[in-house]
Amino acid sequence: MQRRDFVQSMAGGLAGALGAASWSQLRAVSAYAAGVAESAPYECLTAEQAKLLDVVTAHLIPTDDTPGAREAKVVRFIDHALATIFKDNQKDFAKTLADFTEFTSHYRPDGAAFLALTPNEQIDALGELERLEPDVFRDLRGITMTGMFAHPEHGGNFGKIGWKLIGYEDRYSWAPPFGYYDRGRE
Amino acid sequence: MSGDPHHTHHRGEPVRLLPPMRTYAPTDEVDFVIVGSGAAGGVMARELSRNGFSVVVLEQGPFLTERDFSHDQFWGDLQPDKALTNNRKDQPGTSRKTDKDDAKISSWNNYGRVVGGGSVHFTANYWRFPELEFEQATRFGVPDDSTIADWPIRYADLEPYYTKVEWDIGVSGLAGNPFEPPRTKPFPLPPLPIKSEGVLLERGANKLGMHPWPAPMAILSHPYRGRSGCVACGICIGNACEVRAKSSSLVTMIPEAVASGRCEIRTLSYARKVETNASGRVTGVTYFDKNKKEVLQRAKAVVLSANGCETPKLLLMSATTAFPDGLANSSGQVGRNIMFNGSALRDGLFEHEINGWKGAVVSRVVWDTYEMPASLGLYGGGGFDFRCGYTPLNGGATWPGEPTWGSAWKKRARDYFTKSLSVYGHMSSLPTPNNRVDLDPKVKDAWGLPAPRLTFTGHPNDFKLGAWFGKRGEELLTAAGALSVAGEYGGPDGGGPHLLGTCRMGNDPRTSVVNADHRAHDVPNLFIVDGSNFVTSGRGQPTMTIQALAFRAADRITALAKAKAL
Ligand SMILES: Cc1cc2nc3c(=O)[nH]c(=O)nc-3n(C[C@H](O)[C@H](O)[C@H](O)COP(=O)(O)OP(=O)(O)OC[C@H]3O[C@@H](n4cnc5c(N)ncnc54)[C@H](O)[C@@H]3O)c2cc1C
């Protein structure tokens, strides 16, 4: 698979191709469930990568008047997914992180690492990344959004935080009216 | 992967899900081997077994049932290569634009790889083709660089079978659409409830003087024949139905075929060669079983229903010294004339919640554009629906010109998800002599078989048609009250799940692969019944016609077999 196919932006009509995983693999990860202990060791990410992703994903989906990527445990999703359903994409993702590190190291003349920047500088650097390295940005955003909105059994979307944000409810049946415009037409 | 589809357990007690299934030995010469259990294969299995013939269906995928299905979008559904669909790691495809290009690995061929095929996770729009579809060459001529031709049958030949599809599998809808061809019976079930997208399409279409109508859908609006009505669950598109309301072959035709006591559905069986003897007749099918061991199932006759990609691949792989260019291919037409339909898409953002993710995908259609005014100089036509483009995994959706991350994006995420929809124009696409599927000379699948290679360049007309439909779609959105409209795609699809035209039917053995009875011109006891038979693409939504053709083919083949003329 091409690196650029990995974790496509979720903005399109169809969710992107996220690497091959079999049904049994997918069911196996459900045992993982949400709520991994804060102190549990990472399966795939180094501590340094996890720290970086924590900051990046929290800028992409910040905690403000509603919970964000941190509360949804997006980094735990990324780690677990790379060990399971996205196993084939480990190398691609490492490359994305390396590209990110390389790009952001030029943000300040002193070559400071991303984590050494002030929060405002970090936000600015992410904006630059989106503008100048859209593929790298898209990969990071894509996997962040996936962790936010995938079924909680994959370790992210903790407490269905992502689904609450967008107004999706996983009930198994609905009756009309479904929305505003079909009221009175049931 | 899946458990035994015939049994499950309820509070420790075994429960039978399917009637006991008759099985055959590979050395038994059965009346028919059918390759593929999808939209067409399911119909063939049910009809031929109920007509008294012994049948073995070879299906490469597993036999999943609703106990196996899940709302988790990561398995199956929209994610290619997962549980329900063909896995490109094991079965890659390759594609290129022209003969001069090198084909690269690509995911152009998208189909359901389970018992029931694509009908298990499809959207279930079930449109009849209009009468003109069958006689376009006569009525509108043949454009340069196109192989478009009349069908060897007319709408009137298919009408009884369209009706049979509606009643036998369960299609919901309302008779009386002014653009629908004449029908002999109403729908068996009333339309599914109208959704906000449907109300908005009505608004837009009425303003433009068009005629919105309840969508015909192969989803039950009420319980029917022992199956549940649709409960409007939160995820339909690309998903397998958990309550048997989607009228797939899996829950309609296959159980009835099994119940005949004459039909075996043999799963995890990947057909690799249709065998022939010295007199040029088919003798059976060789397949890989689940352990990748080759097995020959003997048969008096063979029906290929493996879809518009896999059927021509199988014929080309079945070449012998007597059939050097592939079986049934004296015309050189096997694999040619491939069509995918065209699409034109625009997104609209509205003021209030639509929540299109609830319920079946489509509730209203507009068919005024089935036949286009001659003054436009466009060949073909199509229809429109409004639908929600987003499922929960698309929660990260963005809108052009607006922030894509941070608190500003977060504030809008709910609007994008609940208040947007897409206008979807479904269009015809022209067959051309060079657009085709053949065998990749280099790339092999996990069984060592050649990958299907696509060569495809859209016909110039289809881009113009797509541009026109895109523009009209924008007008519909604006007339419906969209606050903002985005997107610009319109044109022929260069791949996808509509795999059509690659073993076309016709009266002339020099220009077609099968005759009007679906019998291969070159091989008397070989039949081909699936999307590959299409002479023209239809105006979107091919599967209703694939199944009507299958019901008709089953009648024709039964008559031939009973007359000992196979
Ligand atoms: C997401 C999605 C939405 C769709 N929505 C619509 C819609 O709204 N309306 C519509 O009309 N159509 C729709 N379609 C298309 C529809 O699914 C197909 O047109 C239809 O299923 C094709 O029928 P078929 O019988 O030709 O082949 P299929 O249904 O593809 O069946 C072929 C079967 O043969 C099996 N097979 C193939 N090769 C072999 C082999 N060598 N050995 C053994 N078995 C083999 C396959 O595994 C498969 O089960 C949609 C498809 C998808 C994927």
mmCIF file with all atom_site columns, N, CA and C in Angstrom, chain A residues 13 15-16 18-19 21 23 26 60 62 64 66-67 88 130 137 141 146 149-150 153-154 166 172-174 178 180-182 185, chain B residues 1 71-72 74-75 79 82 89 194 196 202 231-233 242 352-353 355 357 389 392 395-396 398 404-407 410 414 417-418:
data_model
loop_
_atom_site.group_PDB
_atom_site.id
_atom_site.type_symbol
_atom_site.label_atom_id
_atom_site.label_alt_id
_atom_site.label_comp_id
_atom_site.label_asym_id
_atom_site.label_entity_id
_atom_site.label_seq_id
_atom_site.pdbx_PDB_ins_code
_atom_site.Cartn_x
_atom_site.Cartn_y
_atom_site.Cartn_z
_atom_site.occupancy
_atom_site.B_iso_or_equiv
_atom_site.pdbx_formal_charge
_atom_site.auth_seq_id
_atom_site.auth_comp_id
_atom_site.auth_asym_id
_atom_site.auth_atom_id
_atom_site.pdbx_PDB_model_num
ATOM 1   N N  . GLY A 1 13  ? -16.762 11.198  1.276  1.00 0.00 ? 13  GLY A N  1
ATOM 2   C CA . GLY A 1 13  ? -18.022 10.500  1.473  1.00 0.00 ? 13  GLY A CA 1
ATOM 3   C C  . GLY A 1 13  ? -17.784 9.136   2.091  1.00 0.00 ? 13  GLY A C  1
ATOM 4   N N  . ALA A 1 15  ? -15.180 6.539   4.283  1.00 0.00 ? 15  ALA A N  1
ATOM 5   C CA . ALA A 1 15  ? -14.001 6.492   5.143  1.00 0.00 ? 15  ALA A CA 1
ATOM 6   C C  . ALA A 1 15  ? -12.841 5.906   4.349  1.00 0.00 ? 15  ALA A C  1
ATOM 7   N N  . GLY A 1 16  ? -11.658 6.290   4.661  1.00 0.00 ? 16  GLY A N  1
ATOM 8   C CA . GLY A 1 16  ? -10.518 5.880   3.856  1.00 0.00 ? 16  GLY A CA 1
ATOM 9   C C  . GLY A 1 16  ? -10.131 4.426   4.019  1.00 0.00 ? 16  GLY A C  1
ATOM 10  N N  . LEU A 1 18  ? -7.970  1.802   5.378  1.00 0.00 ? 18  LEU A N  1
ATOM 11  C CA . LEU A 1 18  ? -7.148  1.864   6.583  1.00 0.00 ? 18  LEU A CA 1
ATOM 12  C C  . LEU A 1 18  ? -6.300  0.626   6.770  1.00 0.00 ? 18  LEU A C  1
ATOM 13  N N  . GLY A 1 19  ? -5.916  0.021   5.687  1.00 0.00 ? 19  GLY A N  1
ATOM 14  C CA . GLY A 1 19  ? -5.060  -1.146  5.817  1.00 0.00 ? 19  GLY A CA 1
ATOM 15  C C  . GLY A 1 19  ? -5.889  -2.391  6.011  1.00 0.00 ? 19  GLY A C  1
ATOM 16  N N  . ALA A 1 21  ? -7.166  -5.795  7.595  1.00 0.00 ? 21  ALA A N  1
ATOM 17  C CA . ALA A 1 21  ? -7.242  -6.557  8.830  1.00 0.00 ? 21  ALA A CA 1
ATOM 18  C C  . ALA A 1 21  ? -8.387  -7.538  8.660  1.00 0.00 ? 21  ALA A C  1
ATOM 19  N N  . TRP A 1 23  ? -11.491 -10.091 9.857  1.00 0.00 ? 23  TRP A N  1
ATOM 20  C CA . TRP A 1 23  ? -12.605 -9.961  10.768 1.00 0.00 ? 23  TRP A CA 1
ATOM 21  C C  . TRP A 1 23  ? -12.232 -10.492 12.150 1.00 0.00 ? 23  TRP A C  1
ATOM 22  N N  . LEU A 1 26  ? -10.247 -8.127  14.031 1.00 0.00 ? 26  LEU A N  1
ATOM 23  C CA . LEU A 1 26  ? -11.051 -7.013  14.516 1.00 0.00 ? 26  LEU A CA 1
ATOM 24  C C  . LEU A 1 26  ? -11.835 -7.394  15.751 1.00 0.00 ? 26  LEU A C  1
ATOM 25  N N  . LEU A 1 60  ? -5.360  19.161  17.762 1.00 0.00 ? 60  LEU A N  1
ATOM 26  C CA . LEU A 1 60  ? -6.313  18.923  16.667 1.00 0.00 ? 60  LEU A CA 1
ATOM 27  C C  . LEU A 1 60  ? -7.743  18.895  17.198 1.00 0.00 ? 60  LEU A C  1
ATOM 28  N N  . PRO A 1 62  ? -9.056  19.834  20.678 1.00 0.00 ? 62  PRO A N  1
ATOM 29  C CA . PRO A 1 62  ? -8.702  20.296  22.036 1.00 0.00 ? 62  PRO A CA 1
ATOM 30  C C  . PRO A 1 62  ? -9.803  20.049  23.056 1.00 0.00 ? 62  PRO A C  1
ATOM 31  N N  . ASP A 1 64  ? -12.011 21.831  25.381 1.00 0.00 ? 64  ASP A N  1
ATOM 32  C CA . ASP A 1 64  ? -12.472 23.197  25.677 1.00 0.00 ? 64  ASP A CA 1
ATOM 33  C C  . ASP A 1 64  ? -13.741 23.086  26.515 1.00 0.00 ? 64  ASP A C  1
ATOM 34  N N  . THR A 1 66  ? -16.077 21.261  25.834 1.00 0.00 ? 66  THR A N  1
ATOM 35  C CA . THR A 1 66  ? -16.415 19.828  25.772 1.00 0.00 ? 66  THR A CA 1
ATOM 36  C C  . THR A 1 66  ? -15.121 19.028  25.721 1.00 0.00 ? 66  THR A C  1
ATOM 37  N N  . PRO A 1 67  ? -15.178 17.731  26.059 1.00 0.00 ? 67  PRO A N  1
ATOM 38  C CA . PRO A 1 67  ? -13.952 16.921  26.065 1.00 0.00 ? 67  PRO A CA 1
ATOM 39  C C  . PRO A 1 67  ? -13.346 16.790  24.665 1.00 0.00 ? 67  PRO A C  1
ATOM 40  N N  . ASP A 1 88  ? -0.096  -3.479  9.545  1.00 0.00 ? 88  ASP A N  1
ATOM 41  C CA . ASP A 1 88  ? 0.639   -3.334  8.284  1.00 0.00 ? 88  ASP A CA 1
ATOM 42  C C  . ASP A 1 88  ? 1.112   -1.911  8.035  1.00 0.00 ? 88  ASP A C  1
ATOM 43  N N  . GLU A 1 130 ? -0.046  21.978  7.871  1.00 0.00 ? 130 GLU A N  1
ATOM 44  C CA . GLU A 1 130 ? -1.248  21.762  7.063  1.00 0.00 ? 130 GLU A CA 1
ATOM 45  C C  . GLU A 1 130 ? -1.096  22.413  5.692  1.00 0.00 ? 130 GLU A C  1
ATOM 46  N N  . PHE A 1 137 ? 0.103   16.149  7.335  1.00 0.00 ? 137 PHE A N  1
ATOM 47  C CA . PHE A 1 137 ? -0.964  16.650  8.194  1.00 0.00 ? 137 PHE A CA 1
ATOM 48  C C  . PHE A 1 137 ? -2.195  15.747  8.091  1.00 0.00 ? 137 PHE A C  1
ATOM 49  N N  . ARG A 1 141 ? -4.105  13.893  11.093 1.00 0.00 ? 141 ARG A N  1
ATOM 50  C CA . ARG A 1 141 ? -5.493  14.244  11.362 1.00 0.00 ? 141 ARG A CA 1
ATOM 51  C C  . ARG A 1 141 ? -6.391  13.022  11.176 1.00 0.00 ? 141 ARG A C  1
ATOM 52  N N  . THR A 1 146 ? -10.040 9.087   13.447 1.00 0.00 ? 146 THR A N  1
ATOM 53  C CA . THR A 1 146 ? -10.456 7.696   13.541 1.00 0.00 ? 146 THR A CA 1
ATOM 54  C C  . THR A 1 146 ? -10.540 7.276   15.007 1.00 0.00 ? 146 THR A C  1
ATOM 55  N N  . PHE A 1 149 ? -13.733 8.733   16.532 1.00 0.00 ? 149 PHE A N  1
ATOM 56  C CA . PHE A 1 149 ? -15.075 8.352   16.086 1.00 0.00 ? 149 PHE A CA 1
ATOM 57  C C  . PHE A 1 149 ? -15.288 6.860   15.850 1.00 0.00 ? 149 PHE A C  1
ATOM 58  N N  . ALA A 1 150 ? -14.232 6.053   15.923 1.00 0.00 ? 150 ALA A N  1
ATOM 59  C CA . ALA A 1 150 ? -14.409 4.608   15.743 1.00 0.00 ? 150 ALA A CA 1
ATOM 60  C C  . ALA A 1 150 ? -15.173 4.033   16.934 1.00 0.00 ? 150 ALA A C  1
ATOM 61  N N  . GLU A 1 153 ? -14.898 0.075   21.186 1.00 0.00 ? 153 GLU A N  1
ATOM 62  C CA . GLU A 1 153 ? -14.218 -1.187  21.496 1.00 0.00 ? 153 GLU A CA 1
ATOM 63  C C  . GLU A 1 153 ? -12.791 -1.221  20.955 1.00 0.00 ? 153 GLU A C  1
ATOM 64  N N  . HIS A 1 154 ? -12.425 -0.260  20.126 1.00 0.00 ? 154 HIS A N  1
ATOM 65  C CA . HIS A 1 154 ? -11.054 -0.204  19.622 1.00 0.00 ? 154 HIS A CA 1
ATOM 66  C C  . HIS A 1 154 ? -10.140 0.638   20.507 1.00 0.00 ? 154 HIS A C  1
ATOM 67  N N  . ILE A 1 166 ? -20.588 14.783  17.787 1.00 0.00 ? 166 ILE A N  1
ATOM 68  C CA . ILE A 1 166 ? -21.227 14.967  16.471 1.00 0.00 ? 166 ILE A CA 1
ATOM 69  C C  . ILE A 1 166 ? -22.725 14.657  16.482 1.00 0.00 ? 166 ILE A C  1
ATOM 70  N N  . TYR A 1 172 ? -30.121 1.035   18.223 1.00 0.00 ? 172 TYR A N  1
ATOM 71  C CA . TYR A 1 172 ? -30.252 0.123   17.095 1.00 0.00 ? 172 TYR A CA 1
ATOM 72  C C  . TYR A 1 172 ? -31.560 0.284   16.332 1.00 0.00 ? 172 TYR A C  1
ATOM 73  N N  . SER A 1 173 ? -32.409 1.195   16.779 1.00 0.00 ? 173 SER A N  1
ATOM 74  C CA . SER A 1 173 ? -33.592 1.435   15.963 1.00 0.00 ? 173 SER A CA 1
ATOM 75  C C  . SER A 1 173 ? -34.113 2.848   16.203 1.00 0.00 ? 173 SER A C  1
ATOM 76  N N  . TRP A 1 174 ? -34.678 3.406   15.153 1.00 0.00 ? 174 TRP A N  1
ATOM 77  C CA . TRP A 1 174 ? -35.200 4.769   15.205 1.00 0.00 ? 174 TRP A CA 1
ATOM 78  C C  . TRP A 1 174 ? -36.562 4.785   14.536 1.00 0.00 ? 174 TRP A C  1
ATOM 79  N N  . PHE A 1 178 ? -36.897 11.677  11.711 1.00 0.00 ? 178 PHE A N  1
ATOM 80  C CA . PHE A 1 178 ? -35.464 11.465  11.889 1.00 0.00 ? 178 PHE A CA 1
ATOM 81  C C  . PHE A 1 178 ? -34.729 12.795  12.052 1.00 0.00 ? 178 PHE A C  1
ATOM 82  N N  . TYR A 1 180 ? -35.220 17.435  11.263 1.00 0.00 ? 180 TYR A N  1
ATOM 83  C CA . TYR A 1 180 ? -36.115 18.600  11.349 1.00 0.00 ? 180 TYR A CA 1
ATOM 84  C C  . TYR A 1 180 ? -37.126 18.616  10.197 1.00 0.00 ? 180 TYR A C  1
ATOM 85  N N  . TYR A 1 181 ? -36.637 18.283  9.011  1.00 0.00 ? 181 TYR A N  1
ATOM 86  C CA . TYR A 1 181 ? -37.461 18.535  7.826  1.00 0.00 ? 181 TYR A CA 1
ATOM 87  C C  . TYR A 1 181 ? -38.563 17.511  7.613  1.00 0.00 ? 181 TYR A C  1
ATOM 88  N N  . ASP A 1 182 ? -38.419 16.327  8.206  1.00 0.00 ? 182 ASP A N  1
ATOM 89  C CA . ASP A 1 182 ? -39.468 15.322  7.999  1.00 0.00 ? 182 ASP A CA 1
ATOM 90  C C  . ASP A 1 182 ? -40.496 15.304  9.127  1.00 0.00 ? 182 ASP A C  1
ATOM 91  N N  . ARG A 1 185 ? -44.381 14.592  8.665  1.00 0.00 ? 185 ARG A N  1
ATOM 92  C CA . ARG A 1 185 ? -44.567 13.749  7.477  1.00 0.00 ? 185 ARG A CA 1
ATOM 93  C C  . ARG A 1 185 ? -44.627 12.269  7.854  1.00 0.00 ? 185 ARG A C  1
ATOM 94  N N  . MET B 2 1   ? -13.676 -18.451 10.474 1.00 0.00 ? 1   MET B N  1
ATOM 95  C CA . MET B 2 1   ? -14.166 -17.161 10.940 1.00 0.00 ? 1   MET B CA 1
ATOM 96  C C  . MET B 2 1   ? -15.586 -17.296 11.477 1.00 0.00 ? 1   MET B C  1
ATOM 97  N N  . HIS B 2 71  ? -22.373 -3.407  14.156 1.00 0.00 ? 71  HIS B N  1
ATOM 98  C CA . HIS B 2 71  ? -22.442 -1.981  13.884 1.00 0.00 ? 71  HIS B CA 1
ATOM 99  C C  . HIS B 2 71  ? -21.063 -1.341  13.870 1.00 0.00 ? 71  HIS B C  1
ATOM 100 N N  . ASP B 2 72  ? -20.044 -2.104  14.249 1.00 0.00 ? 72  ASP B N  1
ATOM 101 C CA . ASP B 2 72  ? -18.697 -1.551  14.232 1.00 0.00 ? 72  ASP B CA 1
ATOM 102 C C  . ASP B 2 72  ? -18.254 -1.418  12.784 1.00 0.00 ? 72  ASP B C  1
ATOM 103 N N  . PHE B 2 74  ? -15.569 -0.850  11.514 1.00 0.00 ? 74  PHE B N  1
ATOM 104 C CA . PHE B 2 74  ? -14.246 -1.333  11.143 1.00 0.00 ? 74  PHE B CA 1
ATOM 105 C C  . PHE B 2 74  ? -14.256 -2.735  10.594 1.00 0.00 ? 74  PHE B C  1
ATOM 106 N N  . TRP B 2 75  ? -15.333 -3.424  10.762 1.00 0.00 ? 75  TRP B N  1
ATOM 107 C CA . TRP B 2 75  ? -15.321 -4.729  10.129 1.00 0.00 ? 75  TRP B CA 1
ATOM 108 C C  . TRP B 2 75  ? -16.360 -4.677  9.019  1.00 0.00 ? 75  TRP B C  1
ATOM 109 N N  . GLN B 2 79  ? -15.148 -0.019  4.824  1.00 0.00 ? 79  GLN B N  1
ATOM 110 C CA . GLN B 2 79  ? -13.722 -0.256  4.793  1.00 0.00 ? 79  GLN B CA 1
ATOM 111 C C  . GLN B 2 79  ? -13.446 -1.375  3.805  1.00 0.00 ? 79  GLN B C  1
ATOM 112 N N  . LYS B 2 82  ? -12.234 -5.760  4.195  1.00 0.00 ? 82  LYS B N  1
ATOM 113 C CA . LYS B 2 82  ? -12.551 -6.285  5.514  1.00 0.00 ? 82  LYS B CA 1
ATOM 114 C C  . LYS B 2 82  ? -13.427 -7.527  5.364  1.00 0.00 ? 82  LYS B C  1
ATOM 115 N N  . LYS B 2 89  ? -5.294  -7.700  -0.413 1.00 0.00 ? 89  LYS B N  1
ATOM 116 C CA . LYS B 2 89  ? -3.996  -8.256  -0.065 1.00 0.00 ? 89  LYS B CA 1
ATOM 117 C C  . LYS B 2 89  ? -3.867  -9.650  -0.670 1.00 0.00 ? 89  LYS B C  1
ATOM 118 N N  . ILE B 2 194 ? -40.458 8.549   4.678  1.00 0.00 ? 194 ILE B N  1
ATOM 119 C CA . ILE B 2 194 ? -39.680 9.651   4.099  1.00 0.00 ? 194 ILE B CA 1
ATOM 120 C C  . ILE B 2 194 ? -38.739 10.202  5.170  1.00 0.00 ? 194 ILE B C  1
ATOM 121 N N  . SER B 2 196 ? -35.590 13.350  6.092  1.00 0.00 ? 196 SER B N  1
ATOM 122 C CA . SER B 2 196 ? -35.390 14.778  5.822  1.00 0.00 ? 196 SER B CA 1
ATOM 123 C C  . SER B 2 196 ? -34.753 15.004  4.451  1.00 0.00 ? 196 SER B C  1
ATOM 124 N N  . GLU B 2 202 ? -37.718 16.732  -2.429 1.00 0.00 ? 202 GLU B N  1
ATOM 125 C CA . GLU B 2 202 ? -39.044 17.137  -2.929 1.00 0.00 ? 202 GLU B CA 1
ATOM 126 C C  . GLU B 2 202 ? -39.109 18.645  -3.107 1.00 0.00 ? 202 GLU B C  1
ATOM 127 N N  . VAL B 2 231 ? -35.811 -1.403  10.838 1.00 0.00 ? 231 VAL B N  1
ATOM 128 C CA . VAL B 2 231 ? -35.959 -0.716  12.122 1.00 0.00 ? 231 VAL B CA 1
ATOM 129 C C  . VAL B 2 231 ? -35.223 0.625   12.119 1.00 0.00 ? 231 VAL B C  1
ATOM 130 N N  . ALA B 2 232 ? -34.777 1.049   10.925 1.00 0.00 ? 232 ALA B N  1
ATOM 131 C CA . ALA B 2 232 ? -34.103 2.347   10.778 1.00 0.00 ? 232 ALA B CA 1
ATOM 132 C C  . ALA B 2 232 ? -32.914 2.470   11.727 1.00 0.00 ? 232 ALA B C  1
ATOM 133 N N  . CYS B 2 233 ? -32.063 1.457   11.777 1.00 0.00 ? 233 CYS B N  1
ATOM 134 C CA . CYS B 2 233 ? -30.879 1.508   12.629 1.00 0.00 ? 233 CYS B CA 1
ATOM 135 C C  . CYS B 2 233 ? -29.926 2.571   12.102 1.00 0.00 ? 233 CYS B C  1
ATOM 136 N N  . GLU B 2 242 ? -28.766 -6.439  10.267 1.00 0.00 ? 242 GLU B N  1
ATOM 137 C CA . GLU B 2 242 ? -28.795 -7.313  11.439 1.00 0.00 ? 242 GLU B CA 1
ATOM 138 C C  . GLU B 2 242 ? -30.190 -7.839  11.743 1.00 0.00 ? 242 GLU B C  1
ATOM 139 N N  . HIS B 2 352 ? -30.984 23.157  9.405  1.00 0.00 ? 352 HIS B N  1
ATOM 140 C CA . HIS B 2 352 ? -31.466 22.309  10.498 1.00 0.00 ? 352 HIS B CA 1
ATOM 141 C C  . HIS B 2 352 ? -30.959 20.869  10.366 1.00 0.00 ? 352 HIS B C  1
ATOM 142 N N  . GLU B 2 353 ? -31.216 20.111  11.410 1.00 0.00 ? 353 GLU B N  1
ATOM 143 C CA . GLU B 2 353 ? -30.725 18.725  11.422 1.00 0.00 ? 353 GLU B CA 1
ATOM 144 C C  . GLU B 2 353 ? -31.458 17.850  10.419 1.00 0.00 ? 353 GLU B C  1
ATOM 145 N N  . ASN B 2 355 ? -29.924 14.414  9.944  1.00 0.00 ? 355 ASN B N  1
ATOM 146 C CA . ASN B 2 355 ? -29.644 13.118  10.581 1.00 0.00 ? 355 ASN B CA 1
ATOM 147 C C  . ASN B 2 355 ? -29.808 11.959  9.609  1.00 0.00 ? 355 ASN B C  1
ATOM 148 N N  . TRP B 2 357 ? -27.997 9.699   8.739  1.00 0.00 ? 357 TRP B N  1
ATOM 149 C CA . TRP B 2 357 ? -27.404 8.400   9.072  1.00 0.00 ? 357 TRP B CA 1
ATOM 150 C C  . TRP B 2 357 ? -28.453 7.448   9.614  1.00 0.00 ? 357 TRP B C  1
ATOM 151 N N  . GLY B 2 389 ? -24.080 11.614  3.309  1.00 0.00 ? 389 GLY B N  1
ATOM 152 C CA . GLY B 2 389 ? -22.786 11.035  2.968  1.00 0.00 ? 389 GLY B CA 1
ATOM 153 C C  . GLY B 2 389 ? -22.030 10.508  4.173  1.00 0.00 ? 389 GLY B C  1
ATOM 154 N N  . PRO B 2 392 ? -20.748 7.445   11.282 1.00 0.00 ? 392 PRO B N  1
ATOM 155 C CA . PRO B 2 392 ? -19.982 7.969   12.420 1.00 0.00 ? 392 PRO B CA 1
ATOM 156 C C  . PRO B 2 392 ? -18.477 8.059   12.192 1.00 0.00 ? 392 PRO B C  1
ATOM 157 N N  . GLY B 2 395 ? -17.049 11.330  11.251 1.00 0.00 ? 395 GLY B N  1
ATOM 158 C CA . GLY B 2 395 ? -17.251 12.426  12.198 1.00 0.00 ? 395 GLY B CA 1
ATOM 159 C C  . GLY B 2 395 ? -16.242 13.549  12.024 1.00 0.00 ? 395 GLY B C  1
ATOM 160 N N  . GLY B 2 396 ? -15.097 13.249  11.426 1.00 0.00 ? 396 GLY B N  1
ATOM 161 C CA . GLY B 2 396 ? -14.074 14.277  11.218 1.00 0.00 ? 396 GLY B CA 1
ATOM 162 C C  . GLY B 2 396 ? -14.287 15.110  9.967  1.00 0.00 ? 396 GLY B C  1
ATOM 163 N N  . THR B 2 398 ? -15.133 17.869  7.168  1.00 0.00 ? 398 THR B N  1
ATOM 164 C CA . THR B 2 398 ? -14.820 19.306  7.144  1.00 0.00 ? 398 THR B CA 1
ATOM 165 C C  . THR B 2 398 ? -15.686 19.970  6.078  1.00 0.00 ? 398 THR B C  1
ATOM 166 N N  . THR B 2 404 ? -10.327 23.234  9.862  1.00 0.00 ? 404 THR B N  1
ATOM 167 C CA . THR B 2 404 ? -10.342 21.774  9.806  1.00 0.00 ? 404 THR B CA 1
ATOM 168 C C  . THR B 2 404 ? -9.925  21.132  11.129 1.00 0.00 ? 404 THR B C  1
ATOM 169 N N  . TRP B 2 405 ? -9.528  21.947  12.119 1.00 0.00 ? 405 TRP B N  1
ATOM 170 C CA . TRP B 2 405 ? -9.127  21.388  13.414 1.00 0.00 ? 405 TRP B CA 1
ATOM 171 C C  . TRP B 2 405 ? -9.209  22.460  14.480 1.00 0.00 ? 405 TRP B C  1
ATOM 172 N N  . GLY B 2 406 ? -8.962  22.045  15.707 1.00 0.00 ? 406 GLY B N  1
ATOM 173 C CA . GLY B 2 406 ? -9.001  22.997  16.813 1.00 0.00 ? 406 GLY B CA 1
ATOM 174 C C  . GLY B 2 406 ? -10.437 23.265  17.257 1.00 0.00 ? 406 GLY B C  1
ATOM 175 N N  . SER B 2 407 ? -10.568 24.185  18.207 1.00 0.00 ? 407 SER B N  1
ATOM 176 C CA . SER B 2 407 ? -11.891 24.468  18.772 1.00 0.00 ? 407 SER B CA 1
ATOM 177 C C  . SER B 2 407 ? -12.872 24.971  17.717 1.00 0.00 ? 407 SER B C  1
ATOM 178 N N  . LYS B 2 410 ? -14.197 22.057  15.963 1.00 0.00 ? 410 LYS B N  1
ATOM 179 C CA . LYS B 2 410 ? -15.008 21.258  16.895 1.00 0.00 ? 410 LYS B CA 1
ATOM 180 C C  . LYS B 2 410 ? -16.419 21.819  17.037 1.00 0.00 ? 410 LYS B C  1
ATOM 181 N N  . ARG B 2 414 ? -20.569 18.964  14.629 1.00 0.00 ? 414 ARG B N  1
ATOM 182 C CA . ARG B 2 414 ? -21.924 18.431  14.709 1.00 0.00 ? 414 ARG B CA 1
ATOM 183 C C  . ARG B 2 414 ? -22.783 18.904  13.526 1.00 0.00 ? 414 ARG B C  1
ATOM 184 N N  . PHE B 2 417 ? -21.933 16.927  10.461 1.00 0.00 ? 417 PHE B N  1
ATOM 185 C CA . PHE B 2 417 ? -22.412 15.534  10.532 1.00 0.00 ? 417 PHE B CA 1
ATOM 186 C C  . PHE B 2 417 ? -23.927 15.440  10.414 1.00 0.00 ? 417 PHE B C  1
ATOM 187 N N  . THR B 2 418 ? -24.633 16.347  11.036 1.00 0.00 ? 418 THR B N  1
ATOM 188 C CA . THR B 2 418 ? -26.101 16.190  11.093 1.00 0.00 ? 418 THR B CA 1
ATOM 189 C C  . THR B 2 418 ? -26.851 17.047  10.078 1.00 0.00 ? 418 THR B C  1
#
